[in-house]
Every structure is written in structure tokens, then in C-alpha cells.
PDB file of C-alpha atoms in Angstrom:
ATOM      1  CA  UNK A1384       0.084   0.138  -0.042  1.00  0.00           C
ATOM      2  CA  UNK A1385       1.424   3.817  -1.068  1.00  0.00           C
ATOM      3  CA  UNK A1386       1.157   6.730   0.908  1.00  0.00           C
ATOM      4  CA  UNK A1387      -1.776   7.916  -1.233  1.00  0.00           C
ATOM      5  CA  UNK A1388      -3.980   4.411  -0.876  1.00  0.00           C
ATOM      6  CA  UNK A1389      -2.663   4.987   2.914  1.00  0.00           C
ATOM      7  CA  UNK A1390      -4.086   8.479   2.999  1.00  0.00           C
ATOM      8  CA  UNK A1391      -7.460   7.839   1.650  1.00  0.00           C
ATOM      9  CA  UNK A1392      -8.105   4.661   3.921  1.00  0.00           C
ATOM     10  CA  UNK A1393      -7.134   7.402   6.681  1.00  0.00           C
ATOM     11  CA  UNK A1394      -9.399   9.849   5.225  1.00  0.00           C
ATOM     12  CA  UNK A1395     -12.310   7.310   4.542  1.00  0.00           C
ATOM     13  CA  UNK A1396     -12.465   5.828   7.882  1.00  0.00           C
ATOM     14  CA  UNK A1397     -12.521   9.681   9.417  1.00  0.00           C
ATOM     15  CA  UNK A1398     -15.828  10.354   7.331  1.00  0.00           C
ATOM     16  CA  UNK A1399     -18.246   8.311   9.507  1.00  0.00           C
ATOM     17  CA  UNK A1400     -17.121  10.639  12.648  1.00  0.00           C
ATOM     18  CA  UNK A1401     -17.684  14.069  10.511  1.00  0.00           C
ATOM     19  CA  UNK A1402     -21.190  12.443   9.672  1.00  0.00           C
ATOM     20  CA  UNK A1403     -22.669  11.901  13.529  1.00  0.00           C
ATOM     21  CA  UNK A1404     -21.530  15.368  14.644  1.00  0.00           C
ATOM     22  CA  UNK A1405     -24.182  17.222  15.774  1.00  0.00           C
ATOM     23  CA  UNK A1406     -25.489  20.973  14.578  1.00  0.00           C
ATOM     24  CA  UNK A1407     -26.293  23.201  17.742  1.00  0.00           C
ATOM     25  CA  UNK A1408     -28.035  26.210  17.088  1.00  0.00           C
ATOM     26  CA  UNK A1409     -26.147  28.711  19.348  1.00  0.00           C
ATOM     27  CA  UNK A1410     -30.068  31.312  19.591  1.00  0.00           C
ATOM     28  CA  UNK A1411     -33.038  31.727  17.416  1.00  0.00           C
ATOM     29  CA  UNK A1412     -36.116  34.286  18.500  1.00  0.00           C
ATOM     30  CA  UNK A1413     -39.222  33.597  17.829  1.00  0.00           C
ATOM     31  CA  UNK A1414     -42.355  35.689  17.955  1.00  0.00           C
ATOM     32  CA  UNK A1415     -45.998  34.927  19.440  1.00  0.00           C
ATOM     33  CA  UNK A1416     -49.229  36.961  18.751  1.00  0.00           C
ATOM     34  CA  UNK A1417     -51.962  37.421  21.679  1.00  0.00           C
ATOM     35  CA  UNK A1418     -53.149  33.779  20.777  1.00  0.00           C
ATOM     36  CA  UNK A1419     -49.773  32.259  21.550  1.00  0.00           C
ATOM     37  CA  UNK A1420     -49.273  31.526  17.433  1.00  0.00           C
ATOM     38  CA  UNK A1421     -46.001  31.959  15.872  1.00  0.00           C
ATOM     39  CA  UNK A1422     -45.659  35.379  13.525  1.00  0.00           C
ATOM     40  CA  UNK A1423     -42.847  36.440  11.328  1.00  0.00           C
ATOM     41  CA  UNK A1424     -42.022  39.209  12.800  1.00  0.00           C
ATOM     42  CA  UNK A1425     -41.528  41.707  15.555  1.00  0.00           C
ATOM     43  CA  UNK A1426     -44.154  43.875  14.080  1.00  0.00           C
ATOM     44  CA  UNK A1427     -46.518  41.328  14.436  1.00  0.00           C
ATOM     45  CA  UNK A1428     -45.791  39.979  17.994  1.00  0.00           C
ATOM     46  CA  UNK A1429     -47.419  40.697  21.653  1.00  0.00           C
ATOM     47  CA  UNK A1430     -44.051  38.769  22.786  1.00  0.00           C
ATOM     48  CA  UNK A1431     -40.897  37.282  21.988  1.00  0.00           C
ATOM     49  CA  UNK A1432     -38.657  34.908  23.244  1.00  0.00           C
ATOM     50  CA  UNK A1433     -35.107  34.413  22.748  1.00  0.00           C
ATOM     51  CA  UNK A1434     -33.660  30.544  22.928  1.00  0.00           C
ATOM     52  CA  UNK A1435     -29.858  30.522  23.630  1.00  0.00           C
ATOM     53  CA  UNK A1436     -28.734  27.091  23.836  1.00  0.00           C
ATOM     54  CA  UNK A1437     -25.930  25.295  25.715  1.00  0.00           C
ATOM     55  CA  UNK A1438     -25.739  22.101  23.694  1.00  0.00           C
ATOM     56  CA  UNK A1439     -28.521  20.432  21.270  1.00  0.00           C
ATOM     57  CA  UNK A1440     -31.136  20.644  23.817  1.00  0.00           C
ATOM     58  CA  UNK A1441     -31.324  22.517  26.725  1.00  0.00           C
ATOM     59  CA  UNK A1442     -30.012  26.683  27.297  1.00  0.00           C
ATOM     60  CA  UNK A1443     -31.543  29.860  28.500  1.00  0.00           C
ATOM     61  CA  UNK A1444     -34.794  31.315  27.527  1.00  0.00           C
ATOM     62  CA  UNK A1445     -35.959  34.979  27.870  1.00  0.00           C
ATOM     63  CA  UNK A1446     -39.025  36.255  27.672  1.00  0.00           C
ATOM     64  CA  UNK A1447     -39.574  40.214  26.270  1.00  0.00           C
ATOM     65  CA  UNK A1448     -42.956  42.003  26.088  1.00  0.00           C
ATOM     66  CA  UNK A1449     -44.011  43.835  22.905  1.00  0.00           C
ATOM     67  CA  UNK A1450     -43.973  46.420  21.916  1.00  0.00           C
ATOM     68  CA  UNK A1451     -40.918  48.116  24.525  1.00  0.00           C
ATOM     69  CA  UNK A1452     -38.723  45.374  24.273  1.00  0.00           C
ATOM     70  CA  UNK A1453     -38.669  44.879  28.294  1.00  0.00           C
ATOM     71  CA  UNK A1454     -37.046  41.454  29.678  1.00  0.00           C
ATOM     72  CA  UNK A1455     -39.685  39.637  31.329  1.00  0.00           C
ATOM     73  CA  UNK A1456     -38.338  36.374  32.864  1.00  0.00           C
ATOM     74  CA  UNK A1457     -35.591  34.353  31.997  1.00  0.00           C
ATOM     75  CA  UNK A1458     -35.306  30.543  32.871  1.00  0.00           C
ATOM     76  CA  UNK A1459     -33.045  28.090  32.175  1.00  0.00           C
ATOM     77  CA  UNK A1460     -33.621  24.393  30.999  1.00  0.00           C
ATOM     78  CA  UNK A1461     -32.580  20.802  30.885  1.00  0.00           C
ATOM     79  CA  UNK A1462     -34.622  20.823  27.641  1.00  0.00           C
ATOM     80  CA  UNK A1463     -36.263  23.708  26.184  1.00  0.00           C
ATOM     81  CA  UNK A1464     -38.558  21.732  23.677  1.00  0.00           C
ATOM     82  CA  UNK A1465     -39.834  19.529  26.878  1.00  0.00           C
ATOM     83  CA  UNK A1466     -39.661  22.456  28.648  1.00  0.00           C
ATOM     84  CA  UNK A1467     -38.326  20.334  31.662  1.00  0.00           C
ATOM     85  CA  UNK A1468     -36.894  23.644  33.355  1.00  0.00           C
ATOM     86  CA  UNK A1469     -33.289  23.139  35.687  1.00  0.00           C
ATOM     87  CA  UNK A1470     -31.135  25.643  37.074  1.00  0.00           C
ATOM     88  CA  UNK A1471     -32.704  29.683  37.770  1.00  0.00           C
ATOM     89  CA  UNK A1472     -35.664  31.452  36.831  1.00  0.00           C
ATOM     90  CA  UNK A1473     -35.808  35.147  37.162  1.00  0.00           C
ATOM     91  CA  UNK A1474     -38.687  37.220  36.670  1.00  0.00           C
ATOM     92  CA  UNK A1475     -38.592  41.221  36.374  1.00  0.00           C
ATOM     93  CA  UNK A1476     -40.948  44.318  37.344  1.00  0.00           C
ATOM     94  CA  UNK A1477     -41.607  46.403  34.485  1.00  0.00           C
ATOM     95  CA  UNK A1478     -38.898  48.754  35.951  1.00  0.00           C
ATOM     96  CA  UNK A1479     -36.282  46.203  35.485  1.00  0.00           C
ATOM     97  CA  UNK A1480     -36.097  45.743  38.926  1.00  0.00           C
ATOM     98  CA  UNK A1481     -35.958  41.548  39.914  1.00  0.00           C
ATOM     99  CA  UNK A1482     -39.398  40.551  41.047  1.00  0.00           C
ATOM    100  CA  UNK A1483     -38.740  36.924  42.560  1.00  0.00           C
ATOM    101  CA  UNK A1484     -36.146  34.006  41.859  1.00  0.00           C
ATOM    102  CA  UNK A1485     -36.772  30.877  41.588  1.00  0.00           C
ATOM    103  CA  UNK A1486     -34.742  27.594  41.666  1.00  0.00           C
ATOM    104  CA  UNK A1487     -35.485  24.258  39.822  1.00  0.00           C
ATOM    105  CA  UNK A1488     -33.959  20.611  39.630  1.00  0.00           C
ATOM    106  CA  UNK A1489     -35.213  18.796  36.913  1.00  0.00           C
ATOM    107  CA  UNK A1490     -38.002  20.518  36.506  1.00  0.00           C
ATOM    108  CA  UNK A1491     -38.967  20.295  40.341  1.00  0.00           C
ATOM    109  CA  UNK A1492     -39.269  23.229  42.066  1.00  0.00           C
ATOM    110  CA  UNK A1493     -36.806  24.100  45.155  1.00  0.00           C
ATOM    111  CA  UNK A1494     -36.672  27.470  45.934  1.00  0.00           C
ATOM    112  CA  UNK A1495     -38.710  30.754  45.179  1.00  0.00           C
ATOM    113  CA  UNK A1496     -37.499  34.001  46.639  1.00  0.00           C
ATOM    114  CA  UNK A1497     -39.431  37.195  46.050  1.00  0.00           C
ATOM    115  CA  UNK A1498     -38.582  40.975  46.492  1.00  0.00           C
ATOM    116  CA  UNK A1499     -40.540  43.973  47.456  1.00  0.00           C
ATOM    117  CA  UNK A1500     -40.444  46.727  45.338  1.00  0.00           C
ATOM    118  CA  UNK A1501     -38.007  48.257  46.833  1.00  0.00           C
ATOM    119  CA  UNK A1502     -35.509  45.036  46.428  1.00  0.00           C
ATOM    120  CA  UNK A1503     -36.064  44.074  50.251  1.00  0.00           C
ATOM    121  CA  UNK A1504     -36.686  40.498  50.906  1.00  0.00           C
ATOM    122  CA  UNK A1505     -40.870  39.633  51.105  1.00  0.00           C
ATOM    123  CA  UNK A1506     -41.177  35.867  50.586  1.00  0.00           C
ATOM    124  CA  UNK A1507     -38.750  32.278  50.958  1.00  0.00           C
ATOM    125  CA  UNK A1508     -40.043  28.980  50.065  1.00  0.00           C
ATOM    126  CA  UNK A1509     -38.368  26.020  50.084  1.00  0.00           C
ATOM    127  CA  UNK A1510     -39.132  22.582  49.077  1.00  0.00           C
ATOM    128  CA  UNK A1511     -37.418  19.119  49.344  1.00  0.00           C
ATOM    129  CA  UNK A1512     -37.430  16.340  46.767  1.00  0.00           C
ATOM    130  CA  UNK A1513     -40.947  15.595  47.072  1.00  0.00           C
ATOM    131  CA  UNK A1514     -42.212  18.776  46.336  1.00  0.00           C
ATOM    132  CA  UNK A1515     -43.194  19.178  50.172  1.00  0.00           C
ATOM    133  CA  UNK A1516     -42.805  22.809  51.020  1.00  0.00           C
ATOM    134  CA  UNK A1517     -40.229  22.848  53.985  1.00  0.00           C
ATOM    135  CA  UNK A1518     -39.894  26.382  54.344  1.00  0.00           C
ATOM    136  CA  UNK A1519     -42.614  29.312  54.320  1.00  0.00           C
ATOM    137  CA  UNK A1520     -42.010  32.971  55.316  1.00  0.00           C
ATOM    138  CA  UNK A1521     -43.319  36.391  54.480  1.00  0.00           C
ATOM    139  CA  UNK A1522     -41.981  39.534  55.512  1.00  0.00           C
ATOM    140  CA  UNK A1523     -42.947  43.186  55.244  1.00  0.00           C
ATOM    141  CA  UNK A1524     -40.794  45.869  53.996  1.00  0.00           C
ATOM    142  CA  UNK A1525     -39.259  46.298  57.251  1.00  0.00           C
ATOM    143  CA  UNK A1526     -38.260  42.854  57.885  1.00  0.00           C
ATOM    144  CA  UNK A1527     -40.772  41.541  60.136  1.00  0.00           C
ATOM    145  CA  UNK A1528     -42.469  38.382  60.101  1.00  0.00           C
ATOM    146  CA  UNK A1529     -45.782  38.918  57.985  1.00  0.00           C
ATOM    147  CA  UNK A1530     -48.500  36.530  57.749  1.00  0.00           C
ATOM    148  CA  UNK A1531     -47.796  33.315  54.782  1.00  0.00           C
ATOM    149  CA  UNK A1532     -50.163  33.224  52.024  1.00  0.00           C
ATOM    150  CA  UNK A1533     -50.204  31.072  48.654  1.00  0.00           C
ATOM    151  CA  UNK A1534     -47.919  32.737  46.111  1.00  0.00           C
ATOM    152  CA  UNK A1535     -50.196  32.147  43.256  1.00  0.00           C
ATOM    153  CA  UNK A1536     -54.044  32.182  42.880  1.00  0.00           C
ATOM    154  CA  UNK A1537     -56.310  31.293  39.624  1.00  0.00           C
ATOM    155  CA  UNK A1538     -58.751  33.567  39.043  1.00  0.00           C
ATOM    156  CA  UNK A1539     -62.436  32.562  40.550  1.00  0.00           C
ATOM    157  CA  UNK A1540     -65.655  32.699  38.440  1.00  0.00           C
ATOM    158  CA  UNK A1541     -69.035  33.550  41.028  1.00  0.00           C
ATOM    159  CA  UNK A1542     -69.854  30.136  41.879  1.00  0.00           C
ATOM    160  CA  UNK A1543     -66.915  28.373  41.038  1.00  0.00           C
ATOM    161  CA  UNK A1544     -65.758  26.641  38.113  1.00  0.00           C
ATOM    162  CA  UNK A1545     -68.986  24.363  37.854  1.00  0.00           C
ATOM    163  CA  UNK A1546     -70.612  28.275  37.495  1.00  0.00           C
ATOM    164  CA  UNK A1547     -68.454  28.706  34.302  1.00  0.00           C
ATOM    165  CA  UNK A1548     -68.964  25.599  32.850  1.00  0.00           C
ATOM    166  CA  UNK A1549     -72.972  25.748  32.843  1.00  0.00           C
ATOM    167  CA  UNK A1550     -73.006  29.675  32.265  1.00  0.00           C
ATOM    168  CA  UNK A1551     -71.121  28.782  28.883  1.00  0.00           C
ATOM    169  CA  UNK A1552     -73.125  25.799  28.483  1.00  0.00           C
ATOM    170  CA  UNK A1553     -76.294  27.847  28.647  1.00  0.00           C
ATOM    171  CA  UNK A1554     -74.562  30.993  26.173  1.00  0.00           C
ATOM    172  CA  UNK A1555     -73.918  28.216  23.337  1.00  0.00           C
ATOM    173  CA  UNK A1556     -76.020  28.227  20.744  1.00  0.00           C
ATOM    174  CA  UNK A1557     -76.145  25.565  18.324  1.00  0.00           C
ATOM    175  CA  UNK A1558     -75.783  26.211  14.551  1.00  0.00           C
ATOM    176  CA  UNK A1559     -78.742  25.356  12.504  1.00  0.00           C
ATOM    177  CA  UNK A1560     -76.468  24.445   9.434  1.00  0.00           C
ATOM    178  CA  UNK A1561     -74.330  22.027  11.920  1.00  0.00           C
ATOM    179  CA  UNK A1562     -77.604  20.695  13.820  1.00  0.00           C
ATOM    180  CA  UNK A1563     -79.348  19.427  10.101  1.00  0.00           C
ATOM    181  CA  UNK A1564     -75.852  18.128   9.113  1.00  0.00           C
ATOM    182  CA  UNK A1565     -75.695  16.308  12.983  1.00  0.00           C
ATOM    183  CA  UNK A1566     -72.174  17.660  13.187  1.00  0.00           C
ATOM    184  CA  UNK A1567     -71.318  16.851  17.037  1.00  0.00           C
ATOM    185  CA  UNK A1568     -67.857  17.345  18.480  1.00  0.00           C
ATOM    186  CA  UNK A1569     -65.648  19.390  21.540  1.00  0.00           C
ATOM    187  CA  UNK A1570     -64.306  22.665  20.653  1.00  0.00           C
ATOM    188  CA  UNK A1571     -61.572  24.047  22.741  1.00  0.00           C
ATOM    189  CA  UNK A1572     -61.802  27.678  24.102  1.00  0.00           C
ATOM    190  CA  UNK A1573     -59.250  29.720  24.869  1.00  0.00           C
ATOM    191  CA  UNK A1574     -59.231  33.170  26.329  1.00  0.00           C
ATOM    192  CA  UNK A1575     -56.885  35.426  29.435  1.00  0.00           C
ATOM    193  CA  UNK A1576     -58.335  36.864  32.403  1.00  0.00           C
ATOM    194  CA  UNK A1577     -56.727  40.074  32.770  1.00  0.00           C
ATOM    195  CA  UNK A1578     -55.813  41.897  35.719  1.00  0.00           C
ATOM    196  CA  UNK A1579     -59.461  43.163  35.991  1.00  0.00           C
ATOM    197  CA  UNK A1580     -61.175  40.217  35.985  1.00  0.00           C
ATOM    198  CA  UNK A1581     -62.520  40.583  32.284  1.00  0.00           C
ATOM    199  CA  UNK A1582     -62.446  38.344  29.653  1.00  0.00           C
ATOM    200  CA  UNK A1583     -60.490  39.063  26.501  1.00  0.00           C
ATOM    201  CA  UNK A1584     -58.809  37.338  23.347  1.00  0.00           C
ATOM    202  CA  UNK A1585     -60.916  34.365  23.026  1.00  0.00           C
ATOM    203  CA  UNK A1586     -59.964  32.265  20.536  1.00  0.00           C
ATOM    204  CA  UNK A1587     -59.874  28.645  19.322  1.00  0.00           C
ATOM    205  CA  UNK A1588     -57.502  26.408  17.729  1.00  0.00           C
ATOM    206  CA  UNK A1589     -59.697  23.566  16.811  1.00  0.00           C
ATOM    207  CA  UNK A1590     -60.154  21.841  13.866  1.00  0.00           C
ATOM    208  CA  UNK A1591     -64.150  21.481  14.070  1.00  0.00           C
ATOM    209  CA  UNK A1592     -66.186  22.826  11.397  1.00  0.00           C
ATOM    210  CA  UNK A1593     -65.693  27.058  11.406  1.00  0.00           C
ATOM    211  CA  UNK A1594     -69.683  27.425  12.499  1.00  0.00           C
ATOM    212  CA  UNK A1595     -68.854  25.190  15.491  1.00  0.00           C
ATOM    213  CA  UNK A1596     -65.619  27.239  16.211  1.00  0.00           C
ATOM    214  CA  UNK A1597     -67.556  30.633  15.963  1.00  0.00           C
ATOM    215  CA  UNK A1598     -70.442  29.772  18.364  1.00  0.00           C
ATOM    216  CA  UNK A1599     -67.959  28.107  20.686  1.00  0.00           C
ATOM    217  CA  UNK A1600     -65.824  31.871  20.927  1.00  0.00           C
ATOM    218  CA  UNK A1601     -69.957  33.493  21.259  1.00  0.00           C
ATOM    219  CA  UNK A1602     -70.593  31.512  24.279  1.00  0.00           C
ATOM    220  CA  UNK A1603     -67.240  32.507  26.235  1.00  0.00           C
ATOM    221  CA  UNK A1604     -67.615  36.467  24.948  1.00  0.00           C
ATOM    222  CA  UNK A1605     -71.242  36.115  26.349  1.00  0.00           C
ATOM    223  CA  UNK A1606     -70.302  35.275  30.316  1.00  0.00           C
ATOM    224  CA  UNK A1607     -72.493  37.642  32.255  1.00  0.00           C
ATOM    225  CA  UNK A1608     -69.637  38.010  35.365  1.00  0.00           C
ATOM    226  CA  UNK A1609     -66.849  39.513  35.715  1.00  0.00           C
ATOM    227  CA  UNK A1610     -63.937  37.110  37.377  1.00  0.00           C
ATOM    228  CA  UNK A1611     -61.729  37.395  40.353  1.00  0.00           C
ATOM    229  CA  UNK A1612     -58.428  38.232  38.574  1.00  0.00           C
ATOM    230  CA  UNK A1613     -55.695  35.615  39.440  1.00  0.00           C
ATOM    231  CA  UNK A1614     -52.700  36.962  41.670  1.00  0.00           C
ATOM    232  CA  UNK A1615     -48.946  36.377  42.291  1.00  0.00           C
ATOM    233  CA  UNK A1616     -47.760  37.123  45.129  1.00  0.00           C
ATOM    234  CA  UNK A1617     -50.621  39.290  45.744  1.00  0.00           C
ATOM    235  CA  UNK A1618     -50.716  41.216  42.828  1.00  0.00           C
ATOM    236  CA  UNK A1619     -53.298  41.131  40.117  1.00  0.00           C
ATOM    237  CA  UNK A1620     -52.019  38.602  36.685  1.00  0.00           C
ATOM    238  CA  UNK A1621     -53.396  37.674  33.546  1.00  0.00           C
ATOM    239  CA  UNK A1622     -54.098  33.781  33.172  1.00  0.00           C
ATOM    240  CA  UNK A1623     -55.022  31.465  30.501  1.00  0.00           C
ATOM    241  CA  UNK A1624     -57.695  29.661  30.400  1.00  0.00           C
ATOM    242  CA  UNK A1625     -58.351  26.966  28.071  1.00  0.00           C
ATOM    243  CA  UNK A1626     -62.214  24.981  28.783  1.00  0.00           C
ATOM    244  CA  UNK A1627     -64.538  22.533  26.207  1.00  0.00           C
ATOM    245  CA  UNK A1628     -67.557  23.943  24.604  1.00  0.00           C
ATOM    246  CA  UNK A1629     -69.195  20.403  23.589  1.00  0.00           C
ATOM    247  CA  UNK A1630     -71.956  20.609  20.846  1.00  0.00           C
ATOM    248  CA  UNK A1631     -74.024  17.273  21.262  1.00  0.00           C
ATOM    249  CA  UNK A1632     -77.508  16.011  19.714  1.00  0.00           C
ATOM    250  CA  UNK A1633     -79.703  14.141  22.036  1.00  0.00           C
TER     251      UNK A1633
END
């Protein structure tokens, strides 16, 4: 075997190693509208996310509000696509100050620390590997202990969830065409309960006929009552809901 043949053999043996190498994206930006659907540009977006990869699956996701471009939160992930949080998550106030930090281990919350507007410690929670809370403390701005309360509270509808579903059902009008064609099925309707407790941004991504999707959206839009808004650490926040609207011929 001459030197040229040895060179070809060596190159051929190395080729599979090059073929197996993974191309890891360094960073990409994804834009979203109010419904949470991806859009093409920042001008169309209600928010956007910057995904910064450290390997083929994990990294940091930074979320920004539109149109200001304000950083709202930054979270470390072991697996971004599967949404497995691992490391530190930091959430920011509108003025850019840190609101709260959370520490995760393989998608399990281990610690949460919350700060007053002025930056002083407001809350500390710690959790064991099983998710049991082992430390729960709240503090006033002067550093004195305060009564502990849950960090997250979901919006509430007068009469509860059953009353909410009942009112949606009573608001539902079966489209005549769908009724004649005996078209039945379930439509999942998403909506946002804003900081004042009002329902907005009602939408559906169902593959059901357009007439049923429209009727389902209208049923939610006709809700007669205002909800008590959801809160995080006692502060009103927007919360997204998904409810089923069923069309059934009996």
C-alpha cells in the first residue's frame, strides 16, 4: 500500500465521525401573537422569546414584552422543547428590578425568593425532592414577619368552575347548519382573564367546522360575570384558560 492509498483509507475511516457530528444552534428568536401562535416578525408580535442553546436541547429562554422590548423573565432549561426547567428562573418588574427568583432541579421547584418593590426580601419558600414545602416565610418591608399566603391564586368565577361551565353551556347556540348535518364534537376555547377580571382574547385552535368554532367563541364572550383576577404574590396577573365547549345532539 502506497502513501496515497494510506491517506485515502485514513480519510475514509474519519468520514463517519464527521457525519455523526451534531449542529447545535447558538440562538434563535421566536415571535408570538396574543393567541400564542408564532408570527413572522417583531411588528406582528405581542411578545417574543430568545432561545440561547448551550447544547443540542438545553439552554436559556429569555422572554420580552412587545412593543417595548422589556425583558420579563429569563429561565434555564435542561430541555427547552420539553419545557424541563433546571437551574434559575428570574422574573422582572416593569421597571427592570427583580421581582422573584426560582430554583429548579429537573423541573421540580426547590426554592422561591420574592422581593418588595424596593428590593427587600418579601417571601422565601423551599421545597424538598418530593415537592413538599419545608420553608414558608413572608416579610414586611421593614423586615418583620408577616402572615404567609400562597404565591399563586387562580382567577375565580362567581359560583366556581361548575358555574362557569354551566354559564358557557347556557350561552351556547347550536348553529342551524351543523344541527341539520348532525355535526357534533368538542371545541377547545382559550381566553385570557386580565388583571381586572375581564375575559378577553377569546380564540380557538380546533379543527371543527367554522360555524361550531364561532359559536363556541361567542358562548365564552357572552359570559355575564366578571371573574376575580388571578394573583402572584398578591399582585393581579393575566391568566390564560382553556375550556371545552361541547356540541352534542340528544
